[in-house]
mmCIF file of C-alpha atoms in Angstrom:
data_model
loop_
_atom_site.group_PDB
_atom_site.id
_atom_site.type_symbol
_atom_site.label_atom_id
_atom_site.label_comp_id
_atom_site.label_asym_id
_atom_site.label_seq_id
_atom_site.Cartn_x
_atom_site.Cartn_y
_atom_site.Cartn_z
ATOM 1 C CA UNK A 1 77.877 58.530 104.912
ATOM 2 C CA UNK A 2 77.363 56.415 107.834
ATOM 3 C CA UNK A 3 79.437 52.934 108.897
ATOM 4 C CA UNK A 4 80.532 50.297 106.336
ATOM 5 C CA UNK A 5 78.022 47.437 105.573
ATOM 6 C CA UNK A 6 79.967 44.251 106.358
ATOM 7 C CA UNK A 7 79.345 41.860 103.864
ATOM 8 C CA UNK A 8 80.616 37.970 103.941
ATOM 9 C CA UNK A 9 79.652 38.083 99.821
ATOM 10 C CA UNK A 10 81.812 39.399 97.137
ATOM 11 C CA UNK A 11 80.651 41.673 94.996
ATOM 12 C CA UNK A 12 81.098 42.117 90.907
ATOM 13 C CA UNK A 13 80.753 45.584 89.088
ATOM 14 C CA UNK A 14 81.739 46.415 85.788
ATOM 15 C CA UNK A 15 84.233 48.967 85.758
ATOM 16 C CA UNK A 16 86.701 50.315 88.402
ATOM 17 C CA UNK A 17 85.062 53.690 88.747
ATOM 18 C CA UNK A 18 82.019 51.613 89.975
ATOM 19 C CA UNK A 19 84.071 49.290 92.227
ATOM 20 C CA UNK A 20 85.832 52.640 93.968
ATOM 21 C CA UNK A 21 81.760 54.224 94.622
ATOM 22 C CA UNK A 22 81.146 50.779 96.266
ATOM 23 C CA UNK A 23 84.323 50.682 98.361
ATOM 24 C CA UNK A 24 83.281 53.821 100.162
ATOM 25 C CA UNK A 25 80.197 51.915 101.690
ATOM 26 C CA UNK A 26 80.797 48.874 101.634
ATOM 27 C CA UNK A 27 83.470 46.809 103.723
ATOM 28 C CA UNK A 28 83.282 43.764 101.247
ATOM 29 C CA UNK A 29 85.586 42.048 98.200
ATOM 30 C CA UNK A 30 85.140 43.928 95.357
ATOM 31 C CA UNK A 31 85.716 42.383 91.653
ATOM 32 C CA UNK A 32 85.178 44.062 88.212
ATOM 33 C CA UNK A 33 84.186 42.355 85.244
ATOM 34 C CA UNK A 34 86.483 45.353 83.517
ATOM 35 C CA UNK A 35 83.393 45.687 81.179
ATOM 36 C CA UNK A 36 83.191 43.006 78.942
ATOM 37 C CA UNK A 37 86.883 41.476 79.112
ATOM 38 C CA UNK A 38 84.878 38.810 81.459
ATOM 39 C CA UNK A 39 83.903 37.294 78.139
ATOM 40 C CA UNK A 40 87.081 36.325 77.663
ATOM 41 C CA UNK A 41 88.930 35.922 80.765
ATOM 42 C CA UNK A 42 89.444 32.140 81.867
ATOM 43 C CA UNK A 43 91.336 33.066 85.045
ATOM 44 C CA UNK A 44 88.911 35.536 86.926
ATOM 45 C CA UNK A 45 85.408 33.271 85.720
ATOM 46 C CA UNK A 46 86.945 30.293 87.039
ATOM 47 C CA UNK A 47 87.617 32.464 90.546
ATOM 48 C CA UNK A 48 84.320 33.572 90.370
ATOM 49 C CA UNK A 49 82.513 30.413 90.082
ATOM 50 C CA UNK A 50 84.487 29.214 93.005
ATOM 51 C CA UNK A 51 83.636 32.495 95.213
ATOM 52 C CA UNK A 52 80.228 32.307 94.086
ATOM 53 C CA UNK A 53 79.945 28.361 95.329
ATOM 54 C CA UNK A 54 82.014 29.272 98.571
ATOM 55 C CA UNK A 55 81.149 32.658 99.910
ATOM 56 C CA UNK A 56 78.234 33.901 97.412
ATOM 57 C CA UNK A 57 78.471 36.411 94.937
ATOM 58 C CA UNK A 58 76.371 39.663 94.468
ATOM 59 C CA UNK A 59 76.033 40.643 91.034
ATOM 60 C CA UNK A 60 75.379 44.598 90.491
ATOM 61 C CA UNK A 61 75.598 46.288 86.882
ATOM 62 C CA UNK A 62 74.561 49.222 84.786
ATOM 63 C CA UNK A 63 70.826 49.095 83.722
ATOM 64 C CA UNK A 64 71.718 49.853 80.235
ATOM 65 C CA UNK A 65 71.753 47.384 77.200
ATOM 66 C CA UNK A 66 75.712 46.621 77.955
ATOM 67 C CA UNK A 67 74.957 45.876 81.474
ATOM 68 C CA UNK A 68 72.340 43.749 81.065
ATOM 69 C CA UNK A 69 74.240 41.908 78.118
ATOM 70 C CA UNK A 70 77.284 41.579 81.204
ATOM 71 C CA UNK A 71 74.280 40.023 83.520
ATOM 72 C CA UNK A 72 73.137 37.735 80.790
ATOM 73 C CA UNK A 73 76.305 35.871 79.867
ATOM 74 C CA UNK A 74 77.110 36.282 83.418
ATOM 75 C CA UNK A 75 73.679 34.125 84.472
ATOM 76 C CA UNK A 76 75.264 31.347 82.039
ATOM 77 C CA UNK A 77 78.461 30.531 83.472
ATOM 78 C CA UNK A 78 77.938 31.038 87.470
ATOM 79 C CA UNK A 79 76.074 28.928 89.579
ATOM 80 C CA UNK A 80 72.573 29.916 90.256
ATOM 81 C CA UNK A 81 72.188 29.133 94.140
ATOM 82 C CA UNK A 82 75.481 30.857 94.727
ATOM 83 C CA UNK A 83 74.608 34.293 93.148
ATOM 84 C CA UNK A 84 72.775 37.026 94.239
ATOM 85 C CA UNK A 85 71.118 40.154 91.280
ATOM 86 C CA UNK A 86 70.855 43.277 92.305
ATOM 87 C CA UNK A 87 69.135 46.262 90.128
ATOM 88 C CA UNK A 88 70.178 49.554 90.269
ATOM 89 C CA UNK A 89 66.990 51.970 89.322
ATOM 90 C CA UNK A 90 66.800 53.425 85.763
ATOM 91 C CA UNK A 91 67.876 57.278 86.607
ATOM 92 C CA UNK A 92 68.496 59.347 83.536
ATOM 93 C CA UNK A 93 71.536 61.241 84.022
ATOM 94 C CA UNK A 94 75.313 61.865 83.279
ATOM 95 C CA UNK A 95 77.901 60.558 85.734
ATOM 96 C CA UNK A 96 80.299 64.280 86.645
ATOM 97 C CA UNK A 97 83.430 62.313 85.259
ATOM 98 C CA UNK A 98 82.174 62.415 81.780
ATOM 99 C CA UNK A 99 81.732 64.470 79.039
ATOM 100 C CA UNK A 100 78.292 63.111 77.962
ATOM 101 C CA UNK A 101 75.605 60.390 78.833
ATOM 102 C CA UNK A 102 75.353 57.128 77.944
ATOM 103 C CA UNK A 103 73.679 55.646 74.900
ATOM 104 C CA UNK A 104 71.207 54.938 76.549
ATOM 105 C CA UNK A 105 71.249 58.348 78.713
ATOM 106 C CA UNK A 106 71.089 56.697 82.543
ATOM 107 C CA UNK A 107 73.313 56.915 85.138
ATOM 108 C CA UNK A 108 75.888 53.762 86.005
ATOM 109 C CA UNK A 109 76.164 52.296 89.226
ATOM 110 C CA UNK A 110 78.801 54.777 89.924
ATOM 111 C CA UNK A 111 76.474 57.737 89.597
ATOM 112 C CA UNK A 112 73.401 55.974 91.539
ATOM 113 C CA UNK A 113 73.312 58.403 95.161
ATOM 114 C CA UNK A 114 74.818 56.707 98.338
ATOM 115 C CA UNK A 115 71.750 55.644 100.344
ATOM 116 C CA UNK A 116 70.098 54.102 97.012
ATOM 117 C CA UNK A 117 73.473 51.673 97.061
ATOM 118 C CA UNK A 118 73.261 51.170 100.610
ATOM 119 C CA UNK A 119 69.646 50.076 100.873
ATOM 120 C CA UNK A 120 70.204 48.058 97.622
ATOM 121 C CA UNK A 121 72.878 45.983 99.852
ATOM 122 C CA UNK A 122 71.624 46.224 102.955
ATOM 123 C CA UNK A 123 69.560 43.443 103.684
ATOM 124 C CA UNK A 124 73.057 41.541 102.393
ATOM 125 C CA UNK A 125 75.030 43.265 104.896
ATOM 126 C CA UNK A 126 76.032 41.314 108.275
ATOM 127 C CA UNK A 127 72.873 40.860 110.346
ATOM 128 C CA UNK A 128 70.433 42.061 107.807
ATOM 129 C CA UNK A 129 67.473 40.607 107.134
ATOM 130 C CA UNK A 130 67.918 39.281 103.450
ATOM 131 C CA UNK A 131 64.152 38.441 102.427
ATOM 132 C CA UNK A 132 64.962 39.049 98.389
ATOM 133 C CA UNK A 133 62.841 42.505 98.664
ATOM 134 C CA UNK A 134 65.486 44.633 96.564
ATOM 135 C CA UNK A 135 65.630 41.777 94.207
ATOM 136 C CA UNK A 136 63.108 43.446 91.641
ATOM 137 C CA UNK A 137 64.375 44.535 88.209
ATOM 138 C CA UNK A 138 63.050 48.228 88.189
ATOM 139 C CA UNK A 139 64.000 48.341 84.853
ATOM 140 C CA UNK A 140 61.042 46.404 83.351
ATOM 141 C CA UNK A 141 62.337 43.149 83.289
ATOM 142 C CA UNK A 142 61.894 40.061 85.599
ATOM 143 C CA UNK A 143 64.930 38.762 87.687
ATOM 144 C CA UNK A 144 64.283 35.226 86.162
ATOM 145 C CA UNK A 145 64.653 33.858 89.627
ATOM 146 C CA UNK A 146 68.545 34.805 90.236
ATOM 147 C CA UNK A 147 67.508 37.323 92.231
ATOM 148 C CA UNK A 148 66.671 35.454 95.436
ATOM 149 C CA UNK A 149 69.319 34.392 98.073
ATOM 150 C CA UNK A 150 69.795 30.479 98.144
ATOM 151 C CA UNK A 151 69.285 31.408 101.974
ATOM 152 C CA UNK A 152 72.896 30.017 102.468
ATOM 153 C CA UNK A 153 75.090 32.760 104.913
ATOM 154 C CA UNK A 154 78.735 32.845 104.420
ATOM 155 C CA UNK A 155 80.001 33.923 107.637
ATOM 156 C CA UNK A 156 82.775 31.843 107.789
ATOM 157 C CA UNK A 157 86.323 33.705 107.818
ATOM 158 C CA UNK A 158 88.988 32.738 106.073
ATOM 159 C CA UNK A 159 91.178 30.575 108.106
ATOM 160 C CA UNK A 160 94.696 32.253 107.193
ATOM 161 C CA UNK A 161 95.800 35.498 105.143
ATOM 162 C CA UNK A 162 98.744 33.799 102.934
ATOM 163 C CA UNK A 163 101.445 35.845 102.561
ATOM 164 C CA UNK A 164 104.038 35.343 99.261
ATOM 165 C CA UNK A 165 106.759 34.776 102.291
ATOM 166 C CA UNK A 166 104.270 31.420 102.811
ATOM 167 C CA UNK A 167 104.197 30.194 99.236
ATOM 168 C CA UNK A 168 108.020 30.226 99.299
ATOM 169 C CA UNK A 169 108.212 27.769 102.142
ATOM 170 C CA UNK A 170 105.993 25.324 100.806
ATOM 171 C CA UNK A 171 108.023 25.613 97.425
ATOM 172 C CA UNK A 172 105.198 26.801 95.500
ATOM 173 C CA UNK A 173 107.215 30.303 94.728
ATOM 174 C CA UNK A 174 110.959 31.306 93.612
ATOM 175 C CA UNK A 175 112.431 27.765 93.977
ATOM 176 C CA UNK A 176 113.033 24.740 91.383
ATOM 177 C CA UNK A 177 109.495 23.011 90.407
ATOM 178 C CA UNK A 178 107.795 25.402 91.911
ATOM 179 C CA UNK A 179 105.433 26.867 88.476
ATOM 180 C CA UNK A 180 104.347 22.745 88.309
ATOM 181 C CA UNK A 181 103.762 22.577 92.309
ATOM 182 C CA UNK A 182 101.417 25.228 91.361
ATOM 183 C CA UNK A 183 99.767 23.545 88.319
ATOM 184 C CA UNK A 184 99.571 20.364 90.821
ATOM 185 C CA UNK A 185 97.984 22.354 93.417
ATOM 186 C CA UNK A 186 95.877 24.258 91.205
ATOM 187 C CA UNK A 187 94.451 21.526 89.322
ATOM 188 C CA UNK A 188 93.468 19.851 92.888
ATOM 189 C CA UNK A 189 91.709 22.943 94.263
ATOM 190 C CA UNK A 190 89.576 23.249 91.049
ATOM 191 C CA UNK A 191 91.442 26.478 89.682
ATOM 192 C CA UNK A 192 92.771 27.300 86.245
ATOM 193 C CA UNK A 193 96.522 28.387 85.633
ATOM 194 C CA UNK A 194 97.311 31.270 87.415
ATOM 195 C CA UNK A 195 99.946 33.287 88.251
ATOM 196 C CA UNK A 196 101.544 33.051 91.511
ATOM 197 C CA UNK A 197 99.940 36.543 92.634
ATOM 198 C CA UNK A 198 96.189 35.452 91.319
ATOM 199 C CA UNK A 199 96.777 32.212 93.325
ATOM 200 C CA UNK A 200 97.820 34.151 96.394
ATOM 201 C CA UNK A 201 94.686 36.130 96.499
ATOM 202 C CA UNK A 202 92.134 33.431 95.738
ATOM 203 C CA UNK A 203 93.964 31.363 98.476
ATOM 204 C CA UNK A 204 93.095 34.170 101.019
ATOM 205 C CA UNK A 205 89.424 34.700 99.080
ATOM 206 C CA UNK A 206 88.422 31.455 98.873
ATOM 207 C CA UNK A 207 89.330 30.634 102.723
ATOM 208 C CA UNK A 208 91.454 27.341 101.621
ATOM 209 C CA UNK A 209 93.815 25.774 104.037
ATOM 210 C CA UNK A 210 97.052 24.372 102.464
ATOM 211 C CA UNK A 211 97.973 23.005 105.765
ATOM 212 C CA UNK A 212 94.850 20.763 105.153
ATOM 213 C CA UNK A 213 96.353 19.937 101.668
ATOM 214 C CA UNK A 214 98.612 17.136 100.332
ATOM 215 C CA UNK A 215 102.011 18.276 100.770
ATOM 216 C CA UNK A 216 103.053 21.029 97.923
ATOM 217 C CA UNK A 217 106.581 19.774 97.490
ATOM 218 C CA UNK A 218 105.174 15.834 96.814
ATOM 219 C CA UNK A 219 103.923 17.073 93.921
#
């Protein structure tokens, strides 16, 4: 199957199935859209919009009517420089895990072979050369003009891996006032409410440095 493509993007699929073919190639963040529970998930579009501003998001879902619905609403609430569309090619087929195809009778991204995902994502990957090439909607519509890379390369680690051990001593976890440190800090960095786990992760994702931050416990 051939080395990981190192990405500094994240990626969003719709379902978990789809997210677990990706993780075999790709060495990247992974989030799901968990089919259309985006539409009504506050916490994970705010993250997104703030990963897609940040480090860039990569947006790759089913060519069917559902799919393209996803991409639609998804087009609306993300910001256009920071998001990359990816098309997967219209294959007719019936993914192994299920008992019959899909309304529309193509295969998801989980069923699209291997090397079609890699070359989909490899001009993405860590020194590729991303000239917008795989950008094409092979399924007979135009990209709009998401498709293109806003040229901007996130290849900027994140500065620290936070640990839960690190929002305890800045009294953001298991102490007195810590839930409204949180709101304070959360409503600074742009996030919605979210629970101390979501916050850990999008600390790490987003590459944000609490040392550079107002003290936690002034809040």
């Amino acid at each position: 199957m051939g080395e990981k493509l190192r990405l500094t993007q994240a990626v969003l699929v719709e379902g978990r199935y789809d997210k677990t073919m990706l993780e075999n190639l790709l060495d990247a963040t992974i989030f799901t859209t968990e089919g259309f529970g985006i539409f009504k998930n506050a916490e994970k579009k705010a993250l997104l919009r703030r990963v897609a501003e940040t480090r860039g998001l990569i947006v790759l879902v089913d060519s069917d009517g559902g799919g393209r619905q996803i991409r639609s609403y998804l087009t609306g609430i993300l910001p256009r420089n920071g998001v990359i569309h990816l098309y997967i090619p219209p294959v007719e087929g019936k993914e192994h895990r299920k008992a019959h195809r899909s309304r529309a009778g193509l295969l998801g991204v989980e069923g699209i072979d291997a090397d079609t995902l890699r070359a989909l994502f490899a001009p993405y990957a860590v020194g590729g050369n991303t000239d917008g090439s795989n950008t094409a909607d092979t399924s007979g519509t135009t990209a709009g003009g998401t498709g293109e890379s806003d040229g901007t390369r996130r290849d900027t680690p994140p500065r620290k891996t936070y640990t839960k051990a690190d929002l305890y001593e800045r009294g953001l976890l298991g102490g007195e006032g810590s839930a409204l440190r949180r709101r304070a800090l959360e409503t600074r960095l742009g996030l919605p409410e979210m629970s101390s786990n979501a916050l850990l992760d999008a600390l790490n994702l987003l590459g944000i440095d609490l040392d550079a931050e107002p003290d936690a416990k002034e809040s």
